[in-house]
């Protein structure tokens, strides 16, 4: 199979002779299901990449360890790829699996869990045909169906947004999906207005403290373009723009200040015309450097460009600007995109070597009014950064992210609270046997303090084969979770979530 | 793509056919998903300087109320040559094929031989069938993609 051969060539060139033997062994076998199943029997960490046994499952009144804060009420939504295996094929990239939407409904000290695979048109067509029909993010499916438009392969599997009473499962290559918040059923693609049917919408929109929604999409084609969206707190499309971008490709996240949108564009370039998966159509071109595009919120035609060294990252924390116009922003950054090309693929066949080392480090950037720019990359492994929603676009003192507990770690293992004013860190190490996922900040009502609230997020206990929902006091995360609500089953590791008091 | 078949132009064949050489051209538009609106279909011929499927290359178009399933139209006494089918399903009855802000059609369309292009329309040759001299008929067939 062409892709495995290329993988082999690329990886062996980078890793040297020592890695040749296992790589050759992997390249012989095309059956990633059997390979993964066999690896899972040896290594329980891989439980996080196992497909759940059914498309919908639930558990009521979860067993709670610790003292669950009674004042925390609402719904914690999560999304992520889950259907890695179906119709006899195991996908060959973590990002390919069809989305599993989850709701943790929390109230009066009780937590209920509900999860459902999103039956997108893509998954319905495949189930009808009883085979995988489309090449995906990182899996090339030969002899597939005709691809008409990006939403034909929309897996709705990255994140979830509750905005103005509507629950949206987010992808990034095409439309957001409307989901029924009670049943968690896929309802239809979201169009933000006439002419915006099927136009790509990011999995990482940003919401101003007043509810205004800012988003983008990347549209790759004969002319690559960046789509900009300004959406009112009531969900109405206020304005949009199409920005042509040369040498452009996948762009996962962006960041906003109170006045600007900031796009850090890595030198990861989609080169059209290849019969392969989405990511394999990209080339890493470090000679291009990173380009930073700054667009005024009040005038999408007002655009400035900055240059920074080549780097690749998925997630930003926040951005804010000084009175003189200096913009500060951060991102979890790696030297290149090998994470997405190699590590996130190899895990699907049960290969975890180099997995942790491929994740990014916390980095802070500055854009100066003079046109200069600087990048300061720390040594701290970090990803899934979060802040208080009241500080989006404003100067934040605190940032919460997952971190590595030491350099030997194979993956993110700790929860970190970063005090940006004095670079002090508070850390909780989950220890061997547990894999934490993104923890979101939930403000406590009626408090002026930025860190007065909880951190809510999931954890996989792979030694006991179960997952749980943690709640931390954000002011003392080193004390460990206040409480964990344990599920009677494990959850596949996913990506992003959000918390809403109330149903949506 | 926006101009594809966007103007209805009912015309007769531009060449007066020699009856002995002419045959039937059968257009078959498959996979029409609903009976909403109209289906527009057109026959294109190779036209120097015109990029398929620009309407300047079409010699005949027709409009018919949509019917779920397959719509078949037979043209009699068509001169031998190469013919490419194009069609779209104007479900909202606007008289043109709707596209989104990126120019991607948001209504169903079809090309002959189910030909596909890369990030756009297919090539004329891929969507065309040949009505050979002396042949009784040829079918140009394509399925709607929504
Ligand atoms: Fe993300």
XYZ file of C-alpha atoms and ligand atoms in Angstrom:
651
model
C 0.000 0.000 0.000
C 1.474 3.281 -1.159
C 0.936 5.235 2.024
C 2.627 2.737 4.267
C 5.585 2.554 1.945
C 5.974 6.340 2.017
C 5.626 6.348 5.769
C 8.340 3.849 6.006
C 10.692 5.804 3.779
C 10.075 9.093 5.544
C 10.365 7.703 9.042
C 13.412 5.594 8.418
C 15.229 8.596 7.008
C 14.528 10.524 10.191
C 14.936 7.842 12.806
C 17.987 6.053 11.454
C 18.918 2.422 11.130
C 17.940 1.369 14.636
C 14.277 1.723 13.783
C 14.427 -0.114 10.485
C 13.435 -3.545 11.707
C 10.086 -2.686 13.307
C 9.221 -0.301 10.491
C 9.686 -3.019 7.899
C 7.556 -5.341 9.949
C 4.787 -2.740 10.074
C 4.956 -2.021 6.382
C 4.315 -5.666 5.505
C 0.983 -5.879 7.227
C -2.010 -3.935 5.961
C -4.356 -5.099 8.680
C -4.149 -2.377 11.284
C -7.128 -3.860 13.196
C -5.300 -7.067 14.000
C -2.074 -5.213 14.667
C -3.821 -2.815 17.051
C -5.760 -5.573 18.823
C -2.560 -7.477 19.383
C -0.717 -4.376 20.662
C -3.631 -3.560 23.003
C -3.324 -6.960 24.658
C 0.274 -6.059 25.578
C -0.231 -2.381 26.357
C -3.351 -1.118 28.193
C -2.508 2.524 27.361
C -3.924 1.865 23.903
C -7.409 1.488 25.379
C -7.861 5.184 24.539
C -7.816 4.408 20.813
C -10.229 1.501 20.886
C -13.592 1.841 19.150
C -16.518 1.690 21.632
C -18.623 -1.456 21.387
C -21.813 0.401 20.499
C -22.932 3.637 18.829
C -24.868 4.901 21.847
C -24.378 4.299 25.550
C -25.243 5.920 28.845
C -24.806 5.596 32.592
C -26.869 7.340 35.284
C -25.883 8.501 38.771
C -22.168 7.869 38.400
C -20.141 6.662 41.378
C -18.527 9.747 42.874
C -15.183 9.687 44.604
C -14.567 12.782 46.744
C -16.892 15.719 47.397
C -18.624 16.898 44.223
C -19.354 20.646 44.492
C -23.122 21.054 44.653
C -22.936 24.538 43.110
C -21.579 23.124 39.846
C -24.642 22.581 37.661
C -24.962 22.257 33.923
C -23.811 20.117 31.032
C -20.267 19.302 30.041
C -20.134 18.430 26.345
C -17.290 16.589 24.659
C -16.457 15.426 21.168
C -13.742 13.397 19.512
C -13.052 10.652 17.002
C -14.352 7.280 18.194
C -15.376 5.014 15.327
C -11.870 4.014 14.320
C -12.934 0.550 13.141
C -15.962 -0.192 10.976
C -16.812 -2.389 8.003
C -13.581 -4.322 8.355
C -11.274 -1.317 8.146
C -9.305 0.363 10.903
C -8.481 3.956 10.096
C -4.807 4.861 9.930
C -4.949 8.244 11.621
C -6.388 9.357 14.980
C -8.251 12.227 13.267
C -10.245 9.975 10.917
C -12.705 8.305 13.290
C -16.363 9.380 13.200
C -17.297 11.702 16.058
C -18.726 10.612 19.394
C -20.695 13.361 21.118
C -20.950 13.115 24.881
C -22.981 14.896 27.526
C -22.178 14.809 31.232
C -25.320 16.215 32.872
C -24.454 17.591 36.274
C -26.770 18.754 39.045
C -27.424 18.418 42.772
C -24.211 16.473 43.213
C -25.253 13.864 40.640
C -23.634 13.174 37.266
C -25.224 11.272 34.339
C -23.366 10.371 31.156
C -24.715 9.925 27.652
C -22.771 9.337 24.433
C -23.810 8.870 20.821
C -21.945 8.444 17.551
C -22.929 11.246 15.182
C -24.661 9.737 12.156
C -23.410 12.209 9.609
C -24.328 11.789 5.919
C -20.824 10.363 5.524
C -21.312 7.652 8.132
C -24.865 6.908 6.944
C -23.663 6.447 3.361
C -20.925 4.117 4.541
C -23.262 2.105 6.753
C -25.671 1.749 3.827
C -22.872 0.558 1.566
C -21.444 -1.599 4.391
C -17.957 -0.319 3.601
C -15.772 2.739 4.096
C -16.362 4.942 1.054
C -14.051 7.908 1.436
C -10.430 8.713 2.019
C -10.151 10.766 5.165
C -7.742 12.986 7.021
C -4.939 10.444 7.063
C -6.344 7.247 5.600
C -6.425 6.614 1.876
C -9.425 4.458 0.958
C -8.893 3.199 -2.590
C -11.825 2.788 -4.992
C -14.063 4.990 -2.874
C -17.172 6.932 -3.787
C -17.113 10.137 -5.800
C -16.333 13.102 -3.620
C -18.706 15.961 -4.391
C -17.916 18.439 -1.606
C -16.108 18.608 1.742
C -19.250 17.777 3.763
C -19.379 14.375 2.029
C -16.507 13.395 4.359
C -17.547 15.496 7.366
C -17.058 13.389 10.507
C -18.104 16.143 12.977
C -15.433 14.820 15.316
C -13.329 17.637 16.773
C -15.224 19.870 19.172
C -18.595 21.104 20.347
C -19.962 24.632 20.719
C -23.085 25.848 22.465
C -23.994 29.272 21.079
C -27.274 31.141 21.349
C -29.278 28.078 22.299
C -27.847 25.898 19.546
C -25.547 22.920 20.025
C -23.012 22.457 17.232
C -20.608 19.570 16.697
C -17.554 21.061 15.049
C -15.280 19.764 12.316
C -13.006 22.065 10.329
C -12.952 20.936 6.705
C -16.631 21.763 6.156
C -19.797 22.796 7.960
C -20.546 22.669 11.649
C -23.303 20.156 12.474
C -26.501 20.881 14.387
C -27.101 18.359 17.145
C -30.169 17.780 19.301
C -29.001 18.465 22.878
C -31.438 15.931 24.393
C -30.928 12.931 22.131
C -27.439 13.882 20.858
C -28.625 12.986 17.355
C -27.072 14.594 14.284
C -29.684 16.918 12.794
C -28.150 18.666 9.823
C -25.384 20.919 8.627
C -25.363 24.461 9.964
C -25.487 27.240 7.398
C -24.627 30.681 8.750
C -26.514 32.345 5.910
C -27.369 32.357 2.226
C -24.310 31.206 0.294
C -22.587 29.704 3.326
C -23.871 26.171 2.870
C -20.855 23.875 3.097
C -18.311 26.643 3.647
C -15.646 25.409 6.106
C -16.012 26.432 9.758
C -13.260 25.931 12.325
C -13.428 23.642 15.360
C -11.985 26.528 17.401
C -14.258 29.560 17.114
C -13.668 32.233 19.749
C -16.345 33.948 21.796
C -15.975 37.488 23.126
C -17.143 37.973 26.728
C -20.301 39.633 25.230
C -21.164 36.514 23.199
C -19.928 37.731 19.790
C -18.583 34.763 17.849
C -15.470 34.987 15.647
C -14.511 32.115 13.409
C -12.631 31.151 10.291
C -12.420 28.352 7.778
C -9.726 27.235 5.411
C -10.867 26.537 1.859
C -8.206 24.725 -0.131
C -8.489 24.606 -3.892
C -7.176 26.108 -7.076
C -6.835 29.284 -4.974
C -6.406 28.644 -1.252
C -8.537 30.970 0.851
C -9.155 31.872 4.465
C -12.824 32.508 5.282
C -13.549 34.962 8.109
C -16.807 35.036 10.092
C -18.225 37.652 12.433
C -21.366 36.281 14.125
C -23.515 38.222 16.588
C -24.341 36.975 20.111
C -27.747 36.012 18.639
C -26.162 33.822 16.000
C -26.641 36.158 13.005
C -23.899 36.458 10.402
C -22.716 40.083 10.631
C -19.921 40.043 8.080
C -17.509 37.726 6.302
C -14.483 37.962 4.058
C -12.480 35.665 1.797
C -8.722 36.170 2.069
C -6.590 34.508 -0.622
C -3.512 32.891 0.980
C -0.656 31.434 -1.056
C 1.155 28.309 0.189
C -1.656 27.509 2.607
C -2.901 24.300 4.173
C -4.532 22.922 7.294
C -5.014 25.600 9.962
C -6.516 24.316 13.201
C -6.857 27.258 15.574
C -6.589 31.025 15.821
C -6.768 33.582 18.572
C -8.383 36.976 19.160
C -7.662 40.176 21.053
C -10.349 42.737 21.845
C -9.595 44.388 18.463
C -8.007 41.800 16.180
C -8.057 38.240 14.857
C -4.616 36.601 14.818
C -3.700 33.686 12.533
C -0.368 31.910 12.906
C 0.058 30.168 9.542
C 2.579 27.330 9.669
C 4.600 26.330 6.583
C 2.373 23.310 6.055
C 1.273 23.540 2.460
C -1.491 21.673 0.651
C -0.273 20.688 -2.779
C -3.256 19.879 -4.901
C -3.653 17.013 -7.262
C -2.565 14.015 -5.215
C -4.658 10.859 -4.987
C -4.152 10.348 -1.295
C -5.447 11.331 2.115
C -5.879 14.964 3.158
C -2.780 15.265 5.318
C -0.602 13.349 2.865
C -1.390 16.057 0.301
C 0.537 18.485 2.506
C 4.233 19.232 2.468
C 6.318 20.740 5.284
C 8.161 23.716 3.785
C 10.181 25.329 6.613
C 11.825 27.781 4.205
C 8.517 29.672 4.169
C 8.698 30.356 7.917
C 5.533 31.043 9.905
C 3.379 33.894 8.693
C 1.152 35.739 11.137
C -1.921 37.466 9.753
C -3.627 40.092 11.910
C -7.095 41.257 10.823
C -9.078 44.076 12.438
C -12.348 42.884 13.962
C -14.147 46.030 12.821
C -12.793 45.926 9.255
C -11.838 42.610 7.670
C -10.023 44.523 4.892
C -7.547 45.917 7.446
C -4.829 43.224 7.419
C -1.201 43.161 8.575
C 1.430 40.453 8.188
C 4.327 39.429 10.446
C 7.047 36.806 10.075
C 8.254 34.231 12.587
C 10.438 31.094 12.392
C 8.883 27.863 11.113
C 6.897 25.988 13.764
C 3.763 23.895 13.964
C 1.106 23.963 16.633
C -2.492 22.986 17.081
C -3.730 25.108 19.957
C -3.565 28.661 21.202
C -4.335 29.869 24.725
C -5.199 33.548 24.363
C -4.186 36.892 22.862
C -4.370 40.455 24.145
C -2.941 43.803 23.208
C -1.251 46.701 24.906
C -2.243 50.355 24.492
C 0.604 50.856 21.974
C -0.766 48.046 19.788
C 1.717 45.338 20.797
C -0.069 41.978 20.529
C 0.756 39.090 22.847
C -0.367 35.554 22.086
C 0.636 32.009 22.931
C 0.519 28.578 21.358
C 1.684 25.023 22.022
C 4.382 24.704 19.368
C 6.578 22.023 17.904
C 9.549 22.418 15.530
C 7.677 20.757 12.690
C 4.490 18.845 11.869
C 5.830 15.328 12.451
C 3.203 14.895 15.188
C 0.388 14.997 12.660
C 2.230 13.066 9.950
C 3.656 10.279 12.117
C 2.797 10.028 15.817
C -0.957 10.558 15.480
C -0.973 7.943 12.716
C 1.239 5.308 14.309
C -0.858 5.195 17.475
C -3.622 3.666 15.361
C -1.552 0.556 14.840
C -0.565 0.490 18.498
C 2.813 2.103 18.042
C 3.431 4.623 20.869
C 7.198 5.152 20.537
C 7.937 8.844 20.137
C 4.300 9.728 20.792
C 4.861 12.007 23.796
C 7.987 13.650 22.393
C 6.034 14.729 19.331
C 3.750 17.062 21.303
C 4.409 20.788 21.447
C 5.899 23.103 24.051
C 4.376 26.233 25.509
C 5.428 29.304 23.508
C 4.726 33.033 23.750
C 4.785 35.383 20.775
C 4.845 39.168 20.514
C 3.875 41.290 17.519
C 5.270 44.809 17.684
C 3.750 47.960 16.177
C 7.058 48.424 14.288
C 6.318 45.227 12.338
C 8.805 43.098 14.261
C 7.817 39.859 15.940
C 9.338 37.497 18.476
C 8.821 33.900 19.547
C 9.841 32.468 22.903
C 9.471 28.698 23.188
C 9.713 27.244 26.697
C 10.870 23.712 27.494
C 7.457 22.820 28.960
C 5.557 20.165 27.043
C 1.981 21.420 26.777
C -1.269 21.068 24.889
C -5.028 21.632 25.298
C -4.657 25.152 26.771
C -7.719 26.786 28.327
C -8.531 30.114 29.981
C -11.436 31.729 31.787
C -14.121 32.605 29.191
C -14.371 36.091 30.715
C -10.789 36.821 29.613
C -10.928 35.802 25.947
C -9.098 38.556 24.044
C -8.145 40.348 27.260
C -4.997 40.099 29.332
C -5.230 36.848 31.270
C -3.082 35.995 34.245
C -3.851 32.284 34.282
C -3.645 29.565 31.661
C -4.552 25.923 32.255
C -3.134 23.149 30.094
C -2.096 19.531 30.064
C 1.613 18.929 30.520
C 4.229 16.251 30.721
C 5.336 15.297 34.210
C 8.915 14.587 33.136
C 10.910 14.196 29.951
C 10.434 10.437 29.958
C 6.674 10.731 29.627
C 5.012 9.058 26.717
C 2.095 11.502 26.628
C 0.469 14.400 28.466
C 0.069 13.315 32.075
C -0.416 16.357 34.282
C -2.734 19.318 34.690
C -0.850 22.619 34.851
C -1.950 26.066 35.999
C 0.398 28.679 34.610
C 0.650 32.103 36.268
C 1.720 34.269 33.348
C 2.550 37.266 35.550
C 5.406 35.505 37.308
C 5.880 32.280 35.328
C 4.993 30.152 38.350
C 3.403 26.779 37.718
C 1.046 24.674 39.810
C 0.968 21.064 38.701
C -1.052 17.987 39.438
C 0.520 14.766 38.180
C -2.115 12.095 37.496
C 0.600 9.459 37.762
C 1.145 6.261 35.860
C -2.050 4.582 34.773
C -4.107 7.647 33.925
C -4.434 9.811 30.824
C -6.057 13.210 31.431
C -7.854 15.021 28.629
C -8.684 18.708 28.137
C -9.993 20.377 31.315
C -12.144 23.485 30.768
C -12.498 26.403 33.156
C -15.973 26.909 34.629
C -16.326 30.233 36.510
C -17.998 30.277 39.888
C -20.863 32.756 39.851
C -20.413 36.254 41.240
C -16.682 36.309 41.625
C -14.231 38.926 40.408
C -11.209 36.667 40.683
C -9.978 35.263 37.382
C -9.279 31.817 38.806
C -12.395 31.531 40.986
C -13.970 28.460 39.471
C -13.516 24.824 38.582
C -11.603 22.855 36.011
C -13.761 20.119 34.551
C -12.415 17.366 32.329
C -12.183 13.670 31.659
C -9.525 11.132 32.540
C -8.933 7.591 31.309
C -7.827 5.109 33.976
C -6.397 2.500 31.625
C -5.309 0.179 34.387
C -8.875 -0.227 35.634
C -10.449 0.160 32.193
C -12.743 3.051 33.128
C -13.026 6.784 32.485
C -14.030 9.528 34.875
C -15.034 13.159 35.024
C -12.836 15.315 37.280
C -13.636 18.573 38.980
C -10.742 20.628 40.359
C -10.756 23.816 42.391
C -8.908 26.034 39.907
C -7.258 27.920 42.770
C -5.576 24.783 44.133
C -5.098 22.283 41.382
C -2.023 20.775 43.067
C -4.412 19.293 45.644
C -5.831 17.021 42.955
C -9.469 16.706 41.973
C -12.145 17.707 44.473
C -14.090 14.785 43.071
C -14.202 12.328 40.199
C -17.396 10.807 38.799
C -16.426 7.339 37.550
C -18.069 5.710 34.562
C -18.569 1.952 34.422
C -16.782 1.907 31.026
C -13.779 3.474 29.293
C -14.141 6.322 26.794
C -12.088 6.703 23.654
C -9.666 9.618 24.014
C -11.185 12.651 22.314
C -10.387 16.284 21.757
C -12.467 19.201 22.940
C -15.429 20.107 25.094
C -17.382 22.978 26.567
C -19.470 23.572 29.658
C -22.867 25.270 29.800
C -25.053 25.869 32.798
C -28.392 24.568 31.587
C -29.102 22.288 28.674
C -27.319 24.271 25.943
C -19.401 27.042 -12.704
C -21.971 29.671 -11.912
C -22.866 30.098 -15.561
C -23.294 26.399 -16.188
C -26.631 26.109 -17.931
C -27.796 29.188 -16.138
C -29.566 30.565 -19.171
C -32.243 28.502 -20.789
C -31.665 28.597 -24.520
C -34.101 26.503 -26.507
C -32.627 26.183 -29.940
C -32.664 23.773 -32.808
C -29.549 21.879 -33.771
C -27.115 24.281 -35.252
C -26.328 22.033 -38.184
C -29.011 20.797 -40.490
C -28.540 17.067 -40.235
C -28.153 14.848 -43.218
C -30.857 12.300 -42.393
C -28.912 9.300 -43.629
C -26.034 9.933 -41.211
C -28.065 11.132 -38.240
C -29.008 9.061 -35.195
C -30.672 9.458 -31.833
C -28.982 11.092 -28.870
C -30.517 9.843 -25.629
C -29.918 11.970 -22.541
C -30.375 10.192 -19.242
C -30.219 12.148 -15.980
C -30.225 9.649 -13.134
C -30.527 10.014 -9.387
C -32.858 13.024 -9.271
C -33.668 13.072 -5.562
C -36.968 14.925 -5.470
C -39.755 16.391 -7.567
C -39.016 19.909 -6.344
C -38.266 22.565 -8.960
C -36.839 21.831 -12.388
C -34.063 19.859 -13.995
C -31.983 21.656 -16.612
C -29.833 19.610 -18.955
C -27.629 20.526 -21.842
C -25.653 18.991 -24.662
C -22.189 20.365 -25.282
C -19.918 19.916 -28.295
C -16.167 20.551 -28.572
C -15.843 24.301 -29.038
C -12.438 25.862 -29.631
C -11.674 28.609 -27.131
C -14.519 27.647 -24.807
C -13.758 25.917 -21.515
C -16.209 23.143 -20.775
C -18.878 23.441 -19.381
C -19.282 27.142 -20.258
C -22.639 27.637 -21.906
C -21.069 28.958 -25.120
C -20.201 25.330 -25.826
C -23.746 24.074 -25.509
C -25.828 23.397 -28.576
C -29.036 22.531 -26.867
C -30.522 22.892 -23.416
C -33.828 21.908 -22.009
C -35.788 22.387 -18.828
C -38.278 19.922 -17.409
C -40.165 19.756 -14.111
C -38.139 17.607 -11.737
C -39.246 14.040 -11.117
C -37.525 11.846 -8.569
C -35.587 9.073 -10.300
C -34.361 9.158 -13.897
C -35.271 11.724 -16.543
C -34.775 10.616 -20.139
C -34.942 12.790 -23.243
C -34.394 11.594 -26.798
C -33.165 13.888 -29.556
C -33.914 12.582 -33.060
C -31.796 13.060 -36.150
C -28.662 14.292 -34.457
C -25.548 14.542 -36.624
C -22.590 12.304 -35.745
C -20.139 13.814 -33.279
C -19.063 14.071 -29.661
C -21.622 15.170 -27.113
C -21.217 15.850 -23.390
C -24.151 15.926 -21.006
C -24.437 18.499 -18.250
C -27.397 18.888 -15.912
C -28.411 20.500 -12.673
C -31.406 20.263 -10.388
C -32.839 23.721 -9.724
C -34.686 22.607 -6.611
C -35.600 26.100 -5.459
C -36.843 27.121 -8.912
C -34.547 30.145 -9.024
C -33.659 29.549 -12.674
C -29.972 29.113 -11.967
C -27.652 26.780 -10.177
C -27.008 28.096 -6.678
C -23.403 28.217 -5.491
C -21.937 29.061 -2.092
C -19.472 31.849 -1.326
C -16.622 29.626 -2.517
C -18.308 28.897 -5.840
C -19.171 25.306 -4.925
C -22.629 24.370 -6.295
C -25.187 23.906 -3.529
C -27.712 22.259 -5.860
C -27.357 18.844 -7.478
C -25.511 18.544 -10.753
C -24.492 15.796 -13.170
C -21.944 15.294 -15.909
C -21.969 12.671 -18.632
C -20.253 9.384 -17.740
C -20.317 10.631 -14.105
C -17.082 12.363 -14.982
C -15.396 14.245 -12.157
C -12.834 17.000 -12.279
C -10.215 17.930 -9.763
C -11.494 20.931 -7.785
C -13.902 21.817 -10.563
C -15.642 20.564 -13.652
C -14.357 17.534 -15.574
C -12.753 17.713 -18.992
C -15.041 17.654 -22.025
C -13.553 14.371 -23.286
C -14.334 12.639 -19.992
C -17.980 13.707 -20.027
C -18.584 13.073 -23.737
C -19.988 10.186 -25.746
C -19.553 9.686 -29.498
C -22.417 9.270 -31.912
C -20.639 7.440 -34.715
C -21.544 7.857 -38.356
C -24.256 5.434 -39.207
C -24.995 4.610 -35.548
C -28.661 4.382 -34.613
C -28.258 5.979 -31.203
C -25.983 6.728 -28.292
C -26.872 7.369 -24.656
C -25.280 10.182 -22.662
C -25.884 9.355 -19.050
C -24.962 10.932 -15.721
C -26.099 10.800 -12.079
C -27.017 13.784 -9.961
C -24.643 14.562 -7.129
C -25.979 16.654 -4.300
Fe -8.188 21.317 18.536
